[in-house]
Amino acid sequence: MRSTPARKARLKRWVLRLGLAAAVIGVAAAGVLVVAVRAPNAKTPLNPDLVAVATLTNETGDATLEPMGRMAAEWISQGIQQHGVAYVVPPTLALAAAAEAREATDRVTAFAQATGAGVVLHGAYYLLGDSLQFQLQITDAVEGKLMSALAPVTGPREPATEALDLVRERVLGTLAAALDLKSAAGWIPMRPRSLEVYRVYLQGYKAEGRGDWDEADRLYREAWAMDSTLYPVLVLIAGIQAMWAGWAGGPRGDSLQAKADSLLRLADRYRDRMSEAERLFLQVQYGVQKGPEAHHRAVQRLAEHVPWYTVAAVSTAWKAYRPREALDRAARVDTANPNLAPLKGKVWRVAAPAHHMLQDYEEELEVARAARRERPENLPLLDHHLRPLAALGRIDELNTLLDTIFALPLQPSASGGGRIW
């Protein structure tokens, strides 16, 4: 997870507030307790960076297992805090809030409002013979939508700590991945079995980012060996093999491509075990379902799950000759998000010609001016400024801008051949 100074300051204020609330709860009478729990909702909106773990619901039919729900919530909250996965509501405060929300029609929303947390982890547990099965979900209470549904976790009824260890490991890995997706720091939907697995994957992702393909391949394979349910990693390994196949060519290239195809077929066999977002990722990245229209639809649907893909959704709508849809998607991109800010140029390069195609030249000019204000050093974006001026017949402004462009130093083109302004 990545933090900005503003985000850190905001979180510190919340932690201080919750710490004070917990201290009050520790010495307050029951009547004051409710006031303390309600305080965050009364004064401030939900904090999107704060996680609260609700007491799990006992669906076993065995009253003697009732304490397991509270124990699991405390166990998970402590793990989140100890491993630095996120800022978490103190268990005492969360317990009181869960009791308050118990009779509400929408327990998750009521619990979020009582704690002030924008992210809620909730669920239930069931009895399967001599085993307990836990089913948990992570909900974005700010947006009112599901972030991730964990794969069911099954462990022995006795000793209880063994089952709780399994649950906590699964929660930590999945929560870390879900929070990265929510903040657009991550772009691959996955539900890792543990935090350790997720961190190995992240090391591979960083290696791939710096072009160390051998190391990325090794780390992705290590993550897969640790967690055979991490299906998206198979797609990443296949992508590296396919890239190497293109580089190698000839018989060796054919061999590498065969390995890539084999990995994709293996991933495809697990489709019924994947979440919807994982299936869409498989389809979008390497075309398990062929065809540009199917690819376009998959990207649009994946953008509903993964903020990072909102930018890709803009591009695919444009490539499908749907300028209005491209503009609608562009309006949904959270360009204030520091993890999406580097992709602003891609949005501008679609929004400007989309407006032009629709003959919205004034709107096109506004996009061009915004791009120039923020990226004056990006000379290719100047083309988007010239075009609406010409369409609007503002010849004097056009000539002035051309004089400015011709006075600028030349830059090498992205391909390394020729040059551009």
CSV table of C-alpha atoms in Angstrom, one decimal:
chain,number,residue,atom,x,y,z
A,1,MET,CA,0.0,0.0,0.0
A,2,ARG,CA,1.1,3.5,-0.7
A,3,SER,CA,0.6,6.6,1.3
A,4,THR,CA,0.8,10.3,0.6
A,5,PRO,CA,1.6,12.9,3.3
A,6,ALA,CA,-2.0,14.1,3.3
A,7,ARG,CA,-3.3,10.6,3.7
A,8,LYS,CA,-0.9,9.9,6.6
A,9,ALA,CA,-1.9,13.1,8.4
A,10,ARG,CA,-5.6,12.2,7.9
A,11,LEU,CA,-5.1,8.7,9.2
A,12,LYS,CA,-3.1,10.0,12.3
A,13,ARG,CA,-6.0,12.2,13.2
A,14,TRP,CA,-8.4,9.3,12.9
A,15,VAL,CA,-6.2,7.0,15.0
A,16,LEU,CA,-5.9,9.6,17.7
A,17,ARG,CA,-9.7,10.1,17.7
A,18,LEU,CA,-10.4,6.4,17.9
A,19,GLY,CA,-7.8,5.9,20.6
A,20,LEU,CA,-9.5,8.6,22.7
A,21,ALA,CA,-12.9,6.9,22.0
A,22,ALA,CA,-11.5,3.6,23.1
A,23,ALA,CA,-10.1,5.2,26.3
A,24,VAL,CA,-13.5,6.7,27.1
A,25,ILE,CA,-15.2,3.3,26.4
A,26,GLY,CA,-12.9,1.6,28.9
A,27,VAL,CA,-14.1,3.7,31.8
A,28,ALA,CA,-17.6,4.7,30.7
A,29,ALA,CA,-21.0,3.4,31.8
A,30,ALA,CA,-23.1,1.6,29.2
A,31,GLY,CA,-25.1,4.8,28.5
A,32,VAL,CA,-22.0,6.8,27.7
A,33,LEU,CA,-20.7,3.9,25.6
A,34,VAL,CA,-23.3,4.4,22.9
A,35,VAL,CA,-22.4,8.1,22.7
A,36,ALA,CA,-18.7,7.4,22.3
A,37,VAL,CA,-19.4,4.8,19.5
A,38,ARG,CA,-21.7,7.2,17.6
A,39,ALA,CA,-19.3,10.1,17.8
A,40,PRO,CA,-17.4,9.6,14.5
A,41,ASN,CA,-20.7,9.3,12.4
A,42,ALA,CA,-22.1,12.4,14.1
A,43,LYS,CA,-19.3,14.7,13.2
A,44,THR,CA,-17.4,13.3,10.2
A,45,PRO,CA,-18.0,11.2,7.0
A,46,LEU,CA,-16.7,7.7,6.6
A,47,ASN,CA,-12.9,7.5,6.4
A,48,PRO,CA,-12.1,5.6,3.2
A,49,ASP,CA,-8.6,4.6,4.6
A,50,LEU,CA,-9.9,3.1,7.9
A,51,VAL,CA,-10.8,-0.6,8.3
A,52,ALA,CA,-13.3,-2.0,10.8
A,53,VAL,CA,-13.8,-5.8,11.5
A,54,ALA,CA,-17.3,-6.7,12.5
A,55,THR,CA,-18.1,-9.6,14.9
A,56,LEU,CA,-18.7,-12.6,12.7
A,57,THR,CA,-22.2,-14.1,12.7
A,58,ASN,CA,-22.7,-17.5,14.2
A,59,GLU,CA,-24.6,-19.7,11.7
A,60,THR,CA,-23.6,-23.0,13.2
A,61,GLY,CA,-26.7,-23.5,15.3
A,62,ASP,CA,-24.5,-24.2,18.2
A,63,ALA,CA,-24.7,-21.5,20.9
A,64,THR,CA,-21.4,-22.7,22.5
A,65,LEU,CA,-19.6,-21.5,19.4
A,66,GLU,CA,-21.0,-17.9,19.8
A,67,PRO,CA,-17.7,-16.5,21.3
A,68,MET,CA,-15.9,-17.5,18.1
A,69,GLY,CA,-17.3,-14.6,16.1
A,70,ARG,CA,-15.9,-12.0,18.6
A,71,MET,CA,-12.6,-13.9,18.9
A,72,ALA,CA,-12.2,-14.0,15.1
A,73,ALA,CA,-12.8,-10.3,14.8
A,74,GLU,CA,-10.3,-9.5,17.4
A,75,TRP,CA,-7.8,-11.9,15.9
A,76,ILE,CA,-8.1,-10.4,12.5
A,77,SER,CA,-7.9,-6.8,13.8
A,78,GLN,CA,-4.8,-7.5,15.7
A,79,GLY,CA,-3.2,-9.1,12.6
A,80,ILE,CA,-4.1,-6.1,10.4
A,81,GLN,CA,-2.5,-3.8,12.9
A,82,GLN,CA,0.6,-5.9,13.7
A,83,HIS,CA,1.5,-6.3,10.0
A,84,GLY,CA,0.8,-2.7,9.0
A,85,VAL,CA,-1.8,-3.7,6.3
A,86,ALA,CA,-4.0,-0.8,7.2
A,87,TYR,CA,-5.3,1.5,10.0
A,88,VAL,CA,-7.9,-0.5,11.9
A,89,VAL,CA,-10.6,0.4,14.4
A,90,PRO,CA,-9.7,-0.9,17.9
A,91,PRO,CA,-11.4,-4.2,18.6
A,92,THR,CA,-13.2,-2.8,21.7
A,93,LEU,CA,-14.8,0.0,19.7
A,94,ALA,CA,-15.7,-2.4,16.9
A,95,LEU,CA,-17.3,-4.8,19.3
A,96,ALA,CA,-19.5,-2.1,20.7
A,97,ALA,CA,-20.4,-0.8,17.2
A,98,ALA,CA,-21.3,-4.4,16.1
A,99,ALA,CA,-23.6,-4.8,19.1
A,100,GLU,CA,-25.3,-1.4,18.2
A,101,ALA,CA,-25.7,-2.4,14.5
A,102,ARG,CA,-27.1,-5.9,15.3
A,103,GLU,CA,-30.7,-5.0,14.9
A,104,ALA,CA,-30.3,-2.7,11.9
A,105,THR,CA,-31.8,-3.7,8.5
A,106,ASP,CA,-28.4,-3.0,6.8
A,107,ARG,CA,-25.9,-4.2,9.4
A,108,VAL,CA,-22.8,-3.4,7.3
A,109,THR,CA,-23.9,0.3,6.7
A,110,ALA,CA,-24.9,0.7,10.3
A,111,PHE,CA,-21.6,-0.8,11.5
A,112,ALA,CA,-19.6,1.5,9.2
A,113,GLN,CA,-21.5,4.6,10.4
A,114,ALA,CA,-21.0,3.6,14.1
A,115,THR,CA,-17.2,3.2,13.6
A,116,GLY,CA,-16.6,5.8,10.9
A,117,ALA,CA,-14.7,3.2,8.8
A,118,GLY,CA,-15.0,3.3,5.1
A,119,VAL,CA,-13.9,-0.3,4.7
A,120,VAL,CA,-15.8,-3.1,6.5
A,121,LEU,CA,-14.8,-6.7,6.9
A,122,HIS,CA,-17.7,-8.9,7.8
A,123,GLY,CA,-19.0,-12.4,7.5
A,124,ALA,CA,-20.2,-15.6,9.1
A,125,TYR,CA,-19.1,-19.1,10.1
A,126,TYR,CA,-20.7,-22.5,9.7
A,127,LEU,CA,-20.4,-26.0,11.1
A,128,LEU,CA,-19.4,-28.7,8.6
A,129,GLY,CA,-19.1,-31.9,10.6
A,130,ASP,CA,-16.1,-31.5,12.9
A,131,SER,CA,-14.9,-28.4,10.9
A,132,LEU,CA,-15.7,-24.7,10.8
A,133,GLN,CA,-16.1,-22.8,7.6
A,134,PHE,CA,-15.6,-19.1,7.5
A,135,GLN,CA,-17.0,-16.9,4.7
A,136,LEU,CA,-16.0,-13.3,4.8
A,137,GLN,CA,-16.4,-10.2,2.6
A,138,ILE,CA,-14.7,-6.8,2.3
A,139,THR,CA,-17.1,-4.0,1.5
A,140,ASP,CA,-16.3,-0.4,0.5
A,141,ALA,CA,-18.9,1.3,2.7
A,142,VAL,CA,-18.2,4.7,1.1
A,143,GLU,CA,-19.2,3.5,-2.3
A,144,GLY,CA,-21.6,0.9,-1.0
A,145,LYS,CA,-20.1,-1.9,-3.0
A,146,LEU,CA,-18.3,-5.2,-2.5
A,147,MET,CA,-14.5,-5.0,-2.8
A,148,SER,CA,-13.7,-8.7,-2.4
A,149,ALA,CA,-15.3,-11.9,-1.3
A,150,LEU,CA,-12.8,-14.3,0.3
A,151,ALA,CA,-12.6,-17.9,-0.8
A,152,PRO,CA,-14.2,-20.0,2.0
A,153,VAL,CA,-11.7,-20.9,4.8
A,154,THR,CA,-12.2,-24.3,6.5
A,155,GLY,CA,-10.4,-25.4,9.7
A,156,PRO,CA,-10.9,-27.8,12.6
A,157,ARG,CA,-13.4,-27.0,15.3
A,158,GLU,CA,-10.8,-27.9,17.9
A,159,PRO,CA,-8.4,-26.3,18.6
A,160,ALA,CA,-10.2,-23.1,17.6
A,161,THR,CA,-6.9,-21.1,17.3
A,162,GLU,CA,-5.9,-23.3,14.3
A,163,ALA,CA,-9.0,-22.3,12.3
A,164,LEU,CA,-8.5,-18.7,13.3
A,165,ASP,CA,-4.9,-18.7,12.1
A,166,LEU,CA,-6.1,-19.8,8.7
A,167,VAL,CA,-8.8,-17.2,8.6
A,168,ARG,CA,-6.4,-14.4,9.6
A,169,GLU,CA,-3.8,-15.4,7.0
A,170,ARG,CA,-6.4,-15.4,4.2
A,171,VAL,CA,-7.8,-12.1,5.3
A,172,LEU,CA,-4.5,-10.3,5.5
A,173,GLY,CA,-3.5,-11.3,2.0
A,174,THR,CA,-6.9,-10.6,0.4
A,175,LEU,CA,-7.3,-7.3,2.3
A,176,ALA,CA,-3.9,-6.0,1.2
A,177,ALA,CA,-4.7,-6.8,-2.4
A,178,ALA,CA,-8.2,-5.3,-2.2
A,179,LEU,CA,-6.9,-2.1,-0.7
A,180,ASP,CA,-4.3,-1.7,-3.4
A,181,LEU,CA,-7.0,-2.2,-6.0
A,182,LYS,CA,-9.2,0.4,-4.3
A,183,SER,CA,-6.5,3.0,-4.3
A,184,ALA,CA,-5.4,2.1,-7.9
A,185,ALA,CA,-1.9,1.1,-6.5
A,186,GLY,CA,-2.7,-2.4,-7.9
A,187,TRP,CA,-4.2,-3.5,-11.2
A,188,ILE,CA,-4.5,-7.2,-10.8
A,189,PRO,CA,-7.6,-8.6,-9.0
A,190,MET,CA,-6.5,-11.5,-6.7
A,191,ARG,CA,-7.3,-13.2,-3.4
A,192,PRO,CA,-3.9,-14.4,-2.1
A,193,ARG,CA,-3.9,-17.0,0.6
A,194,SER,CA,-1.6,-15.0,2.9
A,195,LEU,CA,0.1,-11.7,3.2
A,196,GLU,CA,3.5,-13.4,2.6
A,197,VAL,CA,2.2,-14.7,-0.8
A,198,TYR,CA,1.0,-11.2,-1.8
A,199,ARG,CA,4.4,-9.7,-0.9
A,200,VAL,CA,6.2,-12.2,-3.0
A,201,TYR,CA,3.9,-11.3,-5.9
A,202,LEU,CA,4.6,-7.6,-5.3
A,203,GLN,CA,8.3,-8.2,-5.5
A,204,GLY,CA,7.7,-9.9,-8.9
A,205,TYR,CA,5.6,-7.0,-10.0
A,206,LYS,CA,8.3,-4.5,-9.1
A,207,ALA,CA,10.9,-6.7,-10.9
A,208,GLU,CA,8.7,-6.6,-14.0
A,209,GLY,CA,8.3,-2.9,-13.7
A,210,ARG,CA,12.1,-2.4,-13.9
A,211,GLY,CA,12.4,-4.8,-16.8
A,212,ASP,CA,14.0,-7.7,-14.9
A,213,TRP,CA,11.9,-10.3,-16.6
A,214,ASP,CA,13.9,-13.3,-15.3
A,215,GLU,CA,13.5,-12.2,-11.7
A,216,ALA,CA,9.8,-11.4,-12.3
A,217,ASP,CA,9.2,-14.9,-13.7
A,218,ARG,CA,11.0,-16.5,-10.8
A,219,LEU,CA,9.0,-14.6,-8.2
A,220,TYR,CA,5.7,-15.2,-9.9
A,221,ARG,CA,6.4,-18.9,-10.0
A,222,GLU,CA,7.4,-18.8,-6.3
A,223,ALA,CA,4.1,-17.1,-5.5
A,224,TRP,CA,2.2,-19.7,-7.5
A,225,ALA,CA,4.1,-22.5,-5.7
A,226,MET,CA,3.1,-21.0,-2.3
A,227,ASP,CA,-0.6,-20.5,-3.3
A,228,SER,CA,-2.1,-22.6,-6.1
A,229,THR,CA,-5.3,-20.5,-6.0
A,230,LEU,CA,-3.5,-17.4,-7.2
A,231,TYR,CA,-4.7,-17.9,-10.7
A,232,PRO,CA,-3.9,-14.4,-12.1
A,233,VAL,CA,-0.2,-15.1,-11.5
A,234,LEU,CA,-0.5,-17.9,-14.1
A,235,VAL,CA,-1.6,-15.3,-16.6
A,236,LEU,CA,1.4,-13.1,-15.7
A,237,ILE,CA,3.8,-16.0,-16.2
A,238,ALA,CA,2.2,-16.8,-19.5
A,239,GLY,CA,2.6,-13.2,-20.6
A,240,ILE,CA,6.4,-13.3,-19.9
A,241,GLN,CA,6.7,-16.6,-21.8
A,242,ALA,CA,4.8,-15.1,-24.8
A,243,MET,CA,7.0,-12.0,-24.7
A,244,TRP,CA,10.2,-14.2,-24.7
A,245,ALA,CA,8.7,-16.2,-27.6
A,246,GLY,CA,8.3,-13.0,-29.7
A,247,TRP,CA,11.9,-12.1,-29.0
A,248,ALA,CA,13.3,-15.5,-29.7
A,249,GLY,CA,11.5,-16.5,-32.8
A,250,GLY,CA,12.1,-19.8,-34.6
A,251,PRO,CA,11.9,-23.1,-32.9
A,252,ARG,CA,12.8,-21.7,-29.5
A,253,GLY,CA,10.1,-19.1,-29.9
A,254,ASP,CA,7.6,-21.8,-30.8
A,255,SER,CA,8.5,-23.7,-27.7
A,256,LEU,CA,8.1,-20.7,-25.4
A,257,GLN,CA,4.8,-19.8,-27.0
A,258,ALA,CA,3.6,-23.4,-26.4
A,259,LYS,CA,4.5,-23.0,-22.7
A,260,ALA,CA,2.5,-19.7,-22.6
A,261,ASP,CA,-0.5,-21.3,-24.3
A,262,SER,CA,-0.3,-24.2,-21.8
A,263,LEU,CA,-0.3,-21.9,-18.8
A,264,LEU,CA,-3.3,-20.0,-20.2
A,265,ARG,CA,-5.2,-23.3,-20.8
A,266,LEU,CA,-4.4,-24.2,-17.2
A,267,ALA,CA,-5.7,-20.9,-15.9
A,268,ASP,CA,-8.8,-21.2,-18.0
A,269,ARG,CA,-9.6,-24.6,-16.4
A,270,TYR,CA,-10.0,-22.8,-13.1
A,271,ARG,CA,-12.5,-20.2,-14.3
A,272,ASP,CA,-15.3,-21.5,-12.2
A,273,ARG,CA,-13.2,-21.0,-9.1
A,274,MET,CA,-12.2,-17.4,-9.9
A,275,SER,CA,-14.0,-14.3,-8.8
A,276,GLU,CA,-15.7,-12.3,-11.6
A,277,ALA,CA,-12.8,-9.8,-11.6
A,278,GLU,CA,-10.2,-12.5,-11.9
A,279,ARG,CA,-12.1,-14.0,-14.9
A,280,LEU,CA,-12.3,-10.6,-16.5
A,281,PHE,CA,-8.6,-10.0,-16.0
A,282,LEU,CA,-7.9,-13.3,-17.7
A,283,GLN,CA,-10.1,-12.4,-20.6
A,284,VAL,CA,-8.8,-8.8,-20.9
A,285,GLN,CA,-5.1,-9.6,-20.7
A,286,TYR,CA,-4.7,-12.5,-23.0
A,287,GLY,CA,-7.9,-13.0,-24.9
A,288,VAL,CA,-9.3,-16.3,-23.7
A,289,GLN,CA,-12.5,-15.1,-25.4
A,290,LYS,CA,-11.4,-13.7,-28.8
A,291,GLY,CA,-12.6,-10.7,-30.6
A,292,PRO,CA,-12.3,-6.9,-30.2
A,293,GLU,CA,-16.0,-6.4,-29.1
A,294,ALA,CA,-15.6,-9.1,-26.4
A,295,HIS,CA,-12.4,-7.4,-25.3
A,296,HIS,CA,-14.1,-4.0,-25.1
A,297,ARG,CA,-17.0,-5.4,-23.0
A,298,ALA,CA,-14.6,-7.1,-20.7
A,299,VAL,CA,-12.5,-4.0,-20.1
A,300,GLN,CA,-15.6,-1.9,-19.4
A,301,ARG,CA,-16.8,-4.5,-16.8
A,302,LEU,CA,-13.4,-4.9,-15.3
A,303,ALA,CA,-13.3,-1.1,-14.8
A,304,GLU,CA,-16.2,-1.5,-12.4
A,305,HIS,CA,-14.1,-3.7,-10.2
A,306,VAL,CA,-10.6,-2.2,-10.6
A,307,PRO,CA,-10.1,1.7,-10.7
A,308,TRP,CA,-6.9,1.3,-12.7
A,309,TYR,CA,-8.9,0.0,-15.6
A,310,THR,CA,-11.0,3.1,-15.9
A,311,VAL,CA,-8.2,4.5,-18.1
A,312,ALA,CA,-8.1,1.4,-20.2
A,313,ALA,CA,-11.9,1.6,-20.5
A,314,VAL,CA,-11.5,5.1,-22.0
A,315,SER,CA,-9.1,3.8,-24.6
A,316,THR,CA,-11.1,0.7,-25.7
A,317,ALA,CA,-14.3,2.8,-26.1
A,318,TRP,CA,-12.4,5.2,-28.4
A,319,LYS,CA,-10.9,2.3,-30.4
A,320,ALA,CA,-14.4,0.9,-30.7
A,321,TYR,CA,-15.4,4.2,-32.4
A,322,ARG,CA,-17.7,5.2,-29.4
A,323,PRO,CA,-16.7,8.8,-28.7
A,324,ARG,CA,-19.6,9.5,-26.3
A,325,GLU,CA,-18.9,6.4,-24.3
A,326,ALA,CA,-15.2,7.3,-24.2
A,327,LEU,CA,-16.0,10.7,-22.8
A,328,ASP,CA,-18.4,9.2,-20.3
A,329,ARG,CA,-15.6,6.9,-19.1
A,330,ALA,CA,-13.1,9.7,-19.1
A,331,ALA,CA,-15.3,11.6,-16.7
A,332,ARG,CA,-15.2,8.7,-14.2
A,333,VAL,CA,-11.4,8.6,-14.0
A,334,ASP,CA,-10.2,9.9,-10.7
A,335,THR,CA,-7.3,12.0,-11.9
A,336,ALA,CA,-6.8,13.4,-8.4
A,337,ASN,CA,-5.7,9.9,-7.3
A,338,PRO,CA,-1.9,10.0,-7.2
A,339,ASN,CA,-1.8,6.4,-8.6
A,340,LEU,CA,-3.8,7.4,-11.6
A,341,ALA,CA,-2.2,10.8,-12.1
A,342,PRO,CA,0.6,9.5,-14.4
A,343,LEU,CA,-2.1,8.2,-16.8
A,344,LYS,CA,-3.8,11.6,-17.3
A,345,GLY,CA,-2.1,12.0,-20.6
A,346,LYS,CA,-3.8,8.9,-22.0
A,347,VAL,CA,-7.2,10.3,-20.9
A,348,TRP,CA,-6.5,13.7,-22.6
A,349,ARG,CA,-5.3,12.1,-25.8
A,350,VAL,CA,-8.7,10.3,-26.1
A,351,ALA,CA,-11.0,13.1,-24.7
A,352,ALA,CA,-9.7,15.8,-27.1
A,353,PRO,CA,-10.3,13.9,-30.4
A,354,ALA,CA,-13.5,12.4,-29.0
A,355,HIS,CA,-14.8,16.0,-28.6
A,356,HIS,CA,-13.5,16.9,-32.0
A,357,MET,CA,-15.3,13.9,-33.6
A,358,LEU,CA,-18.5,15.1,-32.0
A,359,GLN,CA,-17.8,18.7,-33.1
A,360,ASP,CA,-17.6,19.9,-29.5
A,361,TYR,CA,-14.7,22.2,-30.3
A,362,GLU,CA,-15.0,24.5,-27.3
A,363,GLU,CA,-14.9,21.4,-25.0
A,364,GLU,CA,-12.0,20.1,-27.0
A,365,LEU,CA,-10.2,23.4,-26.4
A,366,GLU,CA,-10.8,23.2,-22.7
A,367,VAL,CA,-9.3,19.7,-22.5
A,368,ALA,CA,-6.3,21.0,-24.5
A,369,ARG,CA,-5.8,24.0,-22.2
A,370,ALA,CA,-6.0,21.8,-19.1
A,371,ALA,CA,-3.4,19.4,-20.6
A,372,ARG,CA,-1.0,22.3,-21.4
A,373,ARG,CA,-1.4,23.9,-17.9
A,374,GLU,CA,-0.5,20.6,-16.2
A,375,ARG,CA,2.0,19.2,-18.7
A,376,PRO,CA,3.5,22.2,-20.5
A,377,GLU,CA,6.6,20.1,-21.2
A,378,ASN,CA,4.6,17.4,-23.1
A,379,LEU,CA,5.0,18.9,-26.6
A,380,PRO,CA,2.9,16.2,-28.5
A,381,LEU,CA,-0.1,17.4,-26.5
A,382,LEU,CA,0.1,20.7,-28.3
A,383,ASP,CA,-1.4,19.1,-31.4
A,384,HIS,CA,-4.7,18.8,-29.4
A,385,HIS,CA,-4.5,22.6,-28.8
A,386,LEU,CA,-4.0,23.5,-32.5
A,387,ARG,CA,-6.9,21.4,-33.9
A,388,PRO,CA,-9.8,23.1,-32.0
A,389,LEU,CA,-8.3,26.5,-32.7
A,390,ALA,CA,-8.3,25.7,-36.4
A,391,ALA,CA,-11.9,24.3,-36.3
A,392,LEU,CA,-13.1,27.4,-34.5
A,393,GLY,CA,-11.4,29.7,-37.0
A,394,ARG,CA,-9.2,31.4,-34.3
A,395,ILE,CA,-6.4,32.0,-36.8
A,396,ASP,CA,-4.6,34.6,-34.7
A,397,GLU,CA,-4.4,32.4,-31.7
A,398,LEU,CA,-3.4,29.5,-33.9
A,399,ASN,CA,-0.5,31.5,-35.4
A,400,THR,CA,0.7,32.6,-32.0
A,401,LEU,CA,0.7,29.1,-30.7
A,402,LEU,CA,2.6,27.9,-33.8
A,403,ASP,CA,5.2,30.6,-33.2
A,404,THR,CA,5.6,29.3,-29.7
A,405,ILE,CA,5.9,25.7,-30.9
A,406,PHE,CA,8.6,26.5,-33.5
A,407,ALA,CA,10.6,28.4,-30.9
A,408,LEU,CA,10.8,25.3,-28.7
A,409,PRO,CA,13.7,22.9,-28.9
A,410,LEU,CA,13.2,19.7,-30.8
A,411,GLN,CA,12.7,16.4,-28.9
A,412,PRO,CA,13.6,12.9,-30.1
A,413,SER,CA,10.6,10.8,-31.1
A,414,ALA,CA,9.6,7.8,-28.9
A,415,SER,CA,10.8,5.4,-31.6
A,416,GLY,CA,14.2,6.9,-31.6
A,417,GLY,CA,14.0,7.8,-35.3
A,418,GLY,CA,13.3,11.4,-36.4
A,419,ARG,CA,12.2,14.1,-34.0
A,420,ILE,CA,9.2,15.9,-32.8
A,421,TRP,CA,8.3,19.3,-31.2
